[in-house]
């Protein structure tokens, strides 16, 4: 296993998790990587982040392809979440003489995750000179956890922002432009929607904070997926600028789950009605759709029609599961409509409302409910209900 040279003095020494298919609920059909980087100066070498615990041998093997790991003088913990530093204690055992630093929040996090382990705090006023290669540190609380921090190497003009600008994709390419910029930005968008969506305002502030430093950036080297350089840097910075609640398009989603097909019939006609207004529409059956991709689609949509058949006076479990997933991500500034079929008792709509209103969805439409199987008149009405959603989306543009 080999390191990959990133700049004259920086090497990628991360781990490839080709087989990962689930990142606590976020499906990862293309796997994931846990990137770590060596920054080599004349008098010292820093290892920026380690890896998920099972991948420590891979990390050490890659480091060994360029240097003896025992000669590393500094370990930087940008983020204590176990995908990046679950293996910290094992790595420290192989690199016994290195100083270990983290943000102030990271110091607490390292102790919490590693049995009281004590490391040094660094912040924006600290400068670590590795001998011609200088490291600076920017605390970035909540990008993604309170402890998160960006590291910057002045001479290599390289930003090491941990979770920010990452993607869950495992490939033999290390650079976004090698993989294809369009696809890399699309992967970054799915990652942003499913990991960073609730933190969008803080992420935007973090980016402004980095740009305010005036530090030139030739390379953005995140801790997941592909690295950005050249046009890729412009593309990913511009994309991050659009992925917040103020950038919603004339687009609506129909997200539903069905028991005997009646709610499916309604969903399709509602989608027809939305489309008839000229609003873009995407339809997702929760039984067969990727949760991550639905959430990605929500990033620039203004409205969602949520549909569930009623079972036991409530919603079907797939809708309950998805709304719980969404409750953590809290999309902002969105409207919703509720629909579905029922047998002897209604109830799914009540549970969906109880889940959606605390998330922040406004529900300005009457619920659209049909008993048993929709009649032709019901389907015509469903299409009209969809038109009303489409018109409201346009009105709020
Ligand atoms: Fe990739 Fe917040 O860890």
Short mmCIF file of C-alpha atoms and ligand atoms in Angstrom, two decimals:
data_model
loop_
_atom_site.label_atom_id
_atom_site.label_comp_id
_atom_site.label_asym_id
_atom_site.label_seq_id
_atom_site.Cartn_x
_atom_site.Cartn_y
_atom_site.Cartn_z
CA UNK A 1 0.00 0.00 0.00
CA UNK A 2 1.41 3.31 -1.03
CA UNK A 3 1.06 6.98 -0.19
CA UNK A 4 0.01 9.40 -2.92
CA UNK A 5 1.91 12.66 -3.28
CA UNK A 6 -0.45 15.63 -3.10
CA UNK A 7 2.00 18.55 -3.24
CA UNK A 8 5.79 18.74 -2.94
CA UNK A 9 5.63 18.18 0.83
CA UNK A 10 2.20 16.61 1.45
CA UNK A 11 1.21 12.96 1.00
CA UNK A 12 -2.20 11.29 1.19
CA UNK A 13 -1.94 8.28 3.49
CA UNK A 14 -5.63 7.49 4.02
CA UNK A 15 -7.71 4.32 4.04
CA UNK A 16 -10.11 3.00 1.42
CA UNK A 17 -13.35 1.49 2.70
CA UNK A 18 -14.60 0.00 -0.57
CA UNK A 19 -17.24 -2.13 1.11
CA UNK A 20 -19.00 0.49 3.28
CA UNK A 21 -22.69 0.61 2.38
CA UNK A 22 -24.15 2.44 5.35
CA UNK A 23 -22.86 5.46 7.30
CA UNK A 24 -25.32 5.51 10.20
CA UNK A 25 -28.32 5.54 7.89
CA UNK A 26 -26.75 7.37 4.93
CA UNK A 27 -26.44 4.76 2.19
CA UNK A 28 -22.98 4.74 0.65
CA UNK A 29 -23.26 2.62 -2.52
CA UNK A 30 -19.80 3.74 -3.62
CA UNK A 31 -18.04 3.15 -0.29
CA UNK A 32 -16.05 5.79 1.59
CA UNK A 33 -12.52 6.87 2.38
CA UNK A 34 -10.95 8.14 5.59
CA UNK A 35 -8.25 10.48 4.37
CA UNK A 36 -5.17 11.34 6.40
CA UNK A 37 -2.22 13.44 5.29
CA UNK A 38 1.47 13.71 6.02
CA UNK A 39 2.99 17.21 5.94
CA UNK A 40 6.77 16.86 5.83
CA UNK A 41 9.11 19.68 6.84
CA UNK A 42 12.88 19.66 7.31
CA UNK A 43 12.71 19.25 11.08
CA UNK A 44 9.40 17.50 11.60
CA UNK A 45 6.48 15.70 10.03
CA UNK A 46 2.82 16.07 10.89
CA UNK A 47 0.14 13.43 10.44
CA UNK A 48 -3.15 15.26 10.00
CA UNK A 49 -5.90 12.94 11.26
CA UNK A 50 -5.62 9.19 11.62
CA UNK A 51 -8.43 6.83 10.58
CA UNK A 52 -11.26 4.55 11.66
CA UNK A 53 -9.83 1.97 14.03
CA UNK A 54 -9.91 -1.14 11.76
CA UNK A 55 -7.93 0.73 9.10
CA UNK A 56 -4.91 1.65 11.22
CA UNK A 57 -2.69 -1.04 9.59
CA UNK A 58 -3.54 0.39 6.16
CA UNK A 59 -2.69 3.92 7.33
CA UNK A 60 0.63 2.80 8.82
CA UNK A 61 1.49 0.84 5.67
CA UNK A 62 0.91 3.88 3.49
CA UNK A 63 3.00 6.07 5.82
CA UNK A 64 5.75 3.45 5.72
CA UNK A 65 5.94 3.76 1.95
CA UNK A 66 7.44 7.24 2.41
CA UNK A 67 8.94 7.29 5.92
CA UNK A 68 9.28 5.47 9.20
CA UNK A 69 6.05 6.22 11.13
CA UNK A 70 8.06 6.43 14.35
CA UNK A 71 9.71 9.60 13.00
CA UNK A 72 6.44 11.54 12.87
CA UNK A 73 6.66 14.45 15.31
CA UNK A 74 3.10 15.76 15.38
CA UNK A 75 -0.40 14.28 15.12
CA UNK A 76 -3.19 16.76 14.40
CA UNK A 77 -6.69 15.69 15.40
CA UNK A 78 -8.96 17.84 13.25
CA UNK A 79 -12.08 16.01 14.45
CA UNK A 80 -12.60 13.33 17.08
CA UNK A 81 -15.44 11.46 15.34
CA UNK A 82 -14.34 7.81 15.12
CA UNK A 83 -14.24 7.69 11.32
CA UNK A 84 -11.22 10.02 11.54
CA UNK A 85 -9.66 9.30 14.88
CA UNK A 86 -11.18 6.09 16.22
CA UNK A 87 -7.71 4.63 15.62
CA UNK A 88 -5.83 7.44 17.37
CA UNK A 89 -4.64 5.41 20.35
CA UNK A 90 -3.37 2.59 18.12
CA UNK A 91 -1.60 5.09 15.86
CA UNK A 92 0.00 6.76 18.88
CA UNK A 93 1.34 3.39 19.96
CA UNK A 94 3.18 3.19 16.63
CA UNK A 95 4.26 6.84 16.78
CA UNK A 96 5.21 7.14 20.44
CA UNK A 97 7.13 10.41 20.40
CA UNK A 98 4.71 12.62 18.53
CA UNK A 99 3.03 15.60 20.14
CA UNK A 100 -0.74 15.36 19.65
CA UNK A 101 -2.85 18.50 19.16
CA UNK A 102 -6.55 19.22 18.72
CA UNK A 103 -8.89 22.18 19.10
CA UNK A 104 -9.96 23.07 22.65
CA UNK A 105 -13.14 21.06 22.06
CA UNK A 106 -11.09 18.30 20.56
CA UNK A 107 -9.00 17.98 23.72
CA UNK A 108 -12.16 17.07 25.61
CA UNK A 109 -13.35 14.81 22.81
CA UNK A 110 -10.07 12.90 22.65
CA UNK A 111 -10.25 12.30 26.41
CA UNK A 112 -13.88 11.15 26.11
CA UNK A 113 -13.17 8.73 23.27
CA UNK A 114 -9.75 7.51 24.38
CA UNK A 115 -9.92 6.75 28.04
CA UNK A 116 -8.86 10.12 29.40
CA UNK A 117 -6.00 10.62 26.94
CA UNK A 118 -4.51 14.13 27.32
CA UNK A 119 -3.48 16.10 24.22
CA UNK A 120 -2.54 19.76 23.62
CA UNK A 121 -4.97 22.44 22.49
CA UNK A 122 -4.21 24.62 19.46
CA UNK A 123 -6.13 27.55 18.04
CA UNK A 124 -5.94 30.38 15.52
CA UNK A 125 -3.00 32.06 17.27
CA UNK A 126 -0.83 28.96 17.14
CA UNK A 127 1.79 28.35 14.48
CA UNK A 128 3.64 25.05 14.25
CA UNK A 129 6.82 25.15 12.19
CA UNK A 130 7.88 21.78 10.82
CA UNK A 131 11.01 23.27 9.28
CA UNK A 132 10.00 25.24 6.24
CA UNK A 133 6.44 23.95 6.39
CA UNK A 134 4.09 25.89 8.65
CA UNK A 135 0.75 24.76 10.03
CA UNK A 136 -2.09 27.04 11.14
CA UNK A 137 -5.35 26.01 12.79
CA UNK A 138 -8.92 27.31 12.52
CA UNK A 139 -11.50 25.98 15.00
CA UNK A 140 -14.72 25.27 13.10
CA UNK A 141 -17.35 24.33 15.70
CA UNK A 142 -20.18 22.24 14.25
CA UNK A 143 -18.50 21.64 10.91
CA UNK A 144 -19.24 18.89 11.78
CA UNK A 145 -19.03 18.51 15.60
CA UNK A 146 -18.17 21.07 18.30
CA UNK A 147 -14.52 19.99 18.16
CA UNK A 148 -14.08 20.30 14.38
CA UNK A 149 -11.03 22.20 13.13
CA UNK A 150 -9.43 23.04 9.78
CA UNK A 151 -5.65 22.83 9.38
CA UNK A 152 -3.80 24.89 6.76
CA UNK A 153 -0.26 24.49 5.43
CA UNK A 154 1.02 27.90 4.45
CA UNK A 155 3.84 27.00 2.06
CA UNK A 156 1.90 24.21 0.30
CA UNK A 157 -1.23 26.45 0.07
CA UNK A 158 -3.25 23.46 1.18
CA UNK A 159 -6.39 23.46 3.29
CA UNK A 160 -7.16 20.31 5.29
CA UNK A 161 -10.81 20.89 6.30
CA UNK A 162 -11.74 17.40 7.52
CA UNK A 163 -15.47 16.77 6.88
CA UNK A 164 -16.10 19.96 4.89
CA UNK A 165 -15.98 19.53 1.09
CA UNK A 166 -15.90 15.73 1.49
CA UNK A 167 -17.87 13.06 -0.31
CA UNK A 168 -18.66 9.45 0.49
CA UNK A 169 -17.13 7.81 -2.54
CA UNK A 170 -14.34 5.28 -2.78
CA UNK A 171 -12.44 5.18 -6.04
CA UNK A 172 -8.90 4.68 -7.29
CA UNK A 173 -8.83 8.42 -8.11
CA UNK A 174 -7.63 10.79 -5.42
CA UNK A 175 -8.50 14.03 -7.23
CA UNK A 176 -11.99 15.26 -8.10
CA UNK A 177 -10.87 16.21 -11.62
CA UNK A 178 -9.58 12.66 -12.21
CA UNK A 179 -12.91 11.23 -11.12
CA UNK A 180 -14.88 13.84 -13.11
CA UNK A 181 -15.81 17.19 -11.60
CA UNK A 182 -19.54 16.90 -12.29
CA UNK A 183 -19.75 13.54 -10.56
CA UNK A 184 -17.52 14.67 -7.69
CA UNK A 185 -19.66 17.77 -7.06
CA UNK A 186 -22.78 15.56 -7.20
CA UNK A 187 -21.27 13.24 -4.57
CA UNK A 188 -20.32 16.25 -2.45
CA UNK A 189 -23.92 17.47 -2.68
CA UNK A 190 -25.33 14.15 -1.44
CA UNK A 191 -22.81 14.25 1.42
CA UNK A 192 -23.69 17.87 2.28
CA UNK A 193 -27.43 17.11 2.28
CA UNK A 194 -27.11 14.09 4.54
CA UNK A 195 -24.33 15.25 6.87
CA UNK A 196 -24.12 19.04 6.87
CA UNK A 197 -27.65 20.24 5.96
CA UNK A 198 -28.65 21.27 9.50
CA UNK A 199 -25.36 23.14 9.85
CA UNK A 200 -25.59 25.05 6.56
CA UNK A 201 -25.35 28.54 8.09
CA UNK A 202 -22.33 27.54 10.16
CA UNK A 203 -20.69 25.95 7.14
CA UNK A 204 -21.18 29.17 5.16
CA UNK A 205 -19.65 31.16 8.03
CA UNK A 206 -16.74 28.71 8.15
CA UNK A 207 -16.02 29.20 4.49
CA UNK A 208 -16.15 32.98 4.91
CA UNK A 209 -13.75 32.65 7.84
CA UNK A 210 -11.25 30.76 5.69
CA UNK A 211 -11.55 33.18 2.79
CA UNK A 212 -11.16 36.14 5.19
CA UNK A 213 -7.72 34.91 6.18
CA UNK A 214 -6.52 35.72 2.69
CA UNK A 215 -4.59 32.46 2.68
CA UNK A 216 -4.12 31.28 -0.90
CA UNK A 217 -5.59 27.83 -1.54
CA UNK A 218 -4.18 25.63 -4.27
CA UNK A 219 -5.51 22.37 -2.78
CA UNK A 220 -8.50 21.47 -0.64
CA UNK A 221 -7.83 18.06 0.88
CA UNK A 222 -10.88 16.83 2.82
CA UNK A 223 -10.98 13.76 5.01
CA UNK A 224 -13.53 11.92 2.87
CA UNK A 225 -13.34 11.16 -0.83
CA UNK A 226 -11.63 13.23 -3.49
CA UNK A 227 -9.35 16.26 -3.23
CA UNK A 228 -10.00 19.52 -5.07
CA UNK A 229 -7.54 21.60 -7.11
CA UNK A 230 -7.70 24.13 -9.97
CA UNK A 231 -11.20 24.52 -11.38
CA UNK A 232 -12.41 21.99 -8.82
CA UNK A 233 -11.82 24.49 -6.00
CA UNK A 234 -13.96 27.11 -7.73
CA UNK A 235 -16.65 24.52 -8.43
CA UNK A 236 -16.91 23.18 -4.89
CA UNK A 237 -16.80 26.62 -3.25
CA UNK A 238 -19.53 27.88 -5.59
CA UNK A 239 -21.62 24.75 -4.99
CA UNK A 240 -21.38 25.11 -1.21
CA UNK A 241 -22.61 28.68 -1.66
CA UNK A 242 -25.84 27.43 -3.27
CA UNK A 243 -26.67 24.54 -0.97
CA UNK A 244 -28.57 26.48 1.63
CA UNK A 245 -32.23 27.24 2.19
CA UNK A 246 -32.13 30.48 0.23
CA UNK A 247 -31.37 28.69 -3.01
CA UNK A 248 -34.55 26.66 -3.46
CA UNK A 249 -35.77 26.12 -7.01
CA UNK A 250 -39.24 25.71 -8.53
CA UNK A 251 -39.14 22.05 -7.62
CA UNK A 252 -41.30 19.73 -5.53
CA UNK A 253 -40.99 16.13 -4.38
CA UNK A 254 -43.58 13.43 -3.85
CA UNK A 255 -42.29 11.08 -1.14
CA UNK A 256 -44.60 8.23 -0.20
CA UNK A 257 -45.09 4.68 0.91
CA UNK A 258 -48.00 2.48 0.00
CA UNK A 259 -49.71 -0.61 1.39
CA UNK A 260 -51.94 -1.95 -1.40
CA UNK A 261 -51.16 0.54 -4.19
CA UNK A 262 -53.83 3.17 -3.55
CA UNK A 263 -51.40 5.73 -2.14
CA UNK A 264 -49.10 4.94 -5.07
CA UNK A 265 -51.95 5.77 -7.49
CA UNK A 266 -52.49 9.08 -5.71
CA UNK A 267 -48.78 9.88 -5.67
CA UNK A 268 -48.47 9.51 -9.42
CA UNK A 269 -51.46 11.76 -10.13
CA UNK A 270 -50.25 14.35 -7.62
CA UNK A 271 -46.89 14.38 -9.42
CA UNK A 272 -48.73 14.86 -12.73
CA UNK A 273 -50.56 17.83 -11.25
CA UNK A 274 -47.37 19.44 -9.98
CA UNK A 275 -45.65 18.91 -13.34
CA UNK A 276 -48.62 20.48 -15.15
CA UNK A 277 -47.83 23.80 -13.46
CA UNK A 278 -44.32 23.80 -14.92
CA UNK A 279 -42.71 23.01 -11.57
CA UNK A 280 -40.06 20.28 -11.62
CA UNK A 281 -41.18 17.19 -9.74
CA UNK A 282 -39.44 14.04 -8.53
CA UNK A 283 -41.33 11.05 -7.13
CA UNK A 284 -39.83 8.67 -4.57
CA UNK A 285 -41.41 5.46 -3.28
CA UNK A 286 -39.72 4.90 0.08
CA UNK A 287 -39.85 1.13 -0.40
CA UNK A 288 -37.40 1.27 -3.30
CA UNK A 289 -35.65 4.66 -3.08
CA UNK A 290 -32.37 5.74 -1.50
CA UNK A 291 -32.93 7.82 1.62
CA UNK A 292 -29.70 9.69 0.85
CA UNK A 293 -30.86 10.57 -2.65
CA UNK A 294 -34.30 11.75 -1.48
CA UNK A 295 -32.58 14.00 1.03
CA UNK A 296 -30.20 15.23 -1.67
CA UNK A 297 -33.23 16.13 -3.82
CA UNK A 298 -34.71 18.05 -0.89
CA UNK A 299 -31.74 20.42 -0.83
CA UNK A 300 -33.14 22.65 -3.59
CA UNK A 301 -36.87 21.81 -3.46
CA UNK A 302 -39.54 24.12 -2.05
CA UNK A 303 -42.28 21.59 -1.33
CA UNK A 304 -42.81 17.94 -0.52
CA UNK A 305 -46.04 15.97 -0.77
CA UNK A 306 -45.69 13.26 1.87
CA UNK A 307 -47.99 10.25 1.46
CA UNK A 308 -48.63 7.18 3.56
CA UNK A 309 -51.38 4.64 3.75
CA UNK A 310 -52.86 4.35 7.22
CA UNK A 311 -52.07 1.22 9.19
CA UNK A 312 -53.14 0.71 12.81
CA UNK A 313 -54.35 4.35 12.84
CA UNK A 314 -50.90 5.64 11.93
CA UNK A 315 -48.29 5.92 9.17
CA UNK A 316 -46.37 3.05 7.64
CA UNK A 317 -43.00 2.37 9.21
CA UNK A 318 -40.96 3.49 6.20
CA UNK A 319 -42.48 6.97 6.43
CA UNK A 320 -41.95 7.04 10.19
CA UNK A 321 -38.31 6.06 9.69
CA UNK A 322 -37.71 8.66 7.01
CA UNK A 323 -39.35 11.48 8.97
CA UNK A 324 -37.19 10.58 11.95
CA UNK A 325 -34.10 10.71 9.71
CA UNK A 326 -35.26 14.12 8.43
CA UNK A 327 -35.85 15.43 11.95
CA UNK A 328 -32.11 15.51 12.49
CA UNK A 329 -31.42 17.32 9.22
CA UNK A 330 -34.12 19.99 9.64
CA UNK A 331 -34.50 21.36 6.10
CA UNK A 332 -35.48 25.02 6.34
CA UNK A 333 -38.12 27.11 4.58
CA UNK A 334 -40.09 24.22 3.11
CA UNK A 335 -43.80 23.56 2.70
CA UNK A 336 -45.55 20.19 2.73
CA UNK A 337 -48.83 18.55 1.85
CA UNK A 338 -50.09 15.27 3.32
CA UNK A 339 -51.94 12.55 1.44
CA UNK A 340 -52.78 8.88 1.56
CA UNK A 341 -55.41 6.20 1.54
CA UNK A 342 -57.09 4.61 4.55
CA UNK A 343 -59.46 1.74 5.32
CA UNK A 344 -61.68 1.91 8.37
CA UNK A 345 -59.69 4.63 10.12
CA UNK A 346 -57.55 7.63 9.20
CA UNK A 347 -54.42 8.50 11.18
CA UNK A 348 -51.30 8.48 8.98
CA UNK A 349 -51.78 12.16 8.17
CA UNK A 350 -51.99 13.05 11.88
CA UNK A 351 -48.72 11.28 12.65
CA UNK A 352 -46.99 12.81 9.63
CA UNK A 353 -48.12 16.30 10.72
CA UNK A 354 -46.91 15.65 14.27
CA UNK A 355 -43.51 14.68 12.86
CA UNK A 356 -43.17 17.41 10.23
CA UNK A 357 -44.27 20.52 12.11
CA UNK A 358 -41.51 20.29 14.75
CA UNK A 359 -38.98 19.90 11.93
CA UNK A 360 -40.20 23.26 10.59
CA UNK A 361 -42.33 22.29 7.60
CA UNK A 362 -45.26 24.62 6.96
CA UNK A 363 -48.33 22.65 5.87
CA UNK A 364 -50.63 25.13 4.07
CA UNK A 365 -52.71 22.53 2.19
CA UNK A 366 -55.77 20.54 3.25
CA UNK A 367 -54.85 16.88 3.69
CA UNK A 368 -55.80 14.78 0.68
CA UNK A 369 -57.20 11.47 1.90
CA UNK A 370 -59.05 8.74 0.05
CA UNK A 371 -60.92 5.74 1.46
CA UNK A 372 -59.74 2.39 0.09
CA UNK A 373 -59.07 2.52 -3.64
CA UNK A 374 -59.19 5.88 -5.46
CA UNK A 375 -62.03 6.37 -7.93
CA UNK A 376 -61.54 8.19 -11.22
CA UNK A 377 -62.94 11.30 -9.51
CA UNK A 378 -60.46 10.88 -6.66
CA UNK A 379 -57.58 10.73 -9.09
CA UNK A 380 -58.77 13.86 -10.88
CA UNK A 381 -58.96 15.55 -7.49
CA UNK A 382 -55.45 14.29 -6.64
CA UNK A 383 -54.12 15.91 -9.80
CA UNK A 384 -55.85 19.18 -8.87
CA UNK A 385 -54.30 18.94 -5.38
CA UNK A 386 -50.90 18.50 -7.02
CA UNK A 387 -51.56 21.56 -9.18
CA UNK A 388 -52.25 23.56 -6.03
CA UNK A 389 -48.86 22.52 -4.66
CA UNK A 390 -47.18 23.50 -7.91
CA UNK A 391 -48.88 26.91 -7.93
CA UNK A 392 -47.87 27.53 -4.32
CA UNK A 393 -44.27 26.64 -5.15
CA UNK A 394 -44.31 29.22 -7.94
CA UNK A 395 -46.03 31.82 -5.74
CA UNK A 396 -43.26 31.47 -3.15
CA UNK A 397 -40.52 31.91 -5.76
FE1 LIG B 1 -16.37 12.26 8.89
FE2 LIG B 1 -17.89 14.09 11.39
O1 LIG B 1 -16.88 12.68 10.65
#
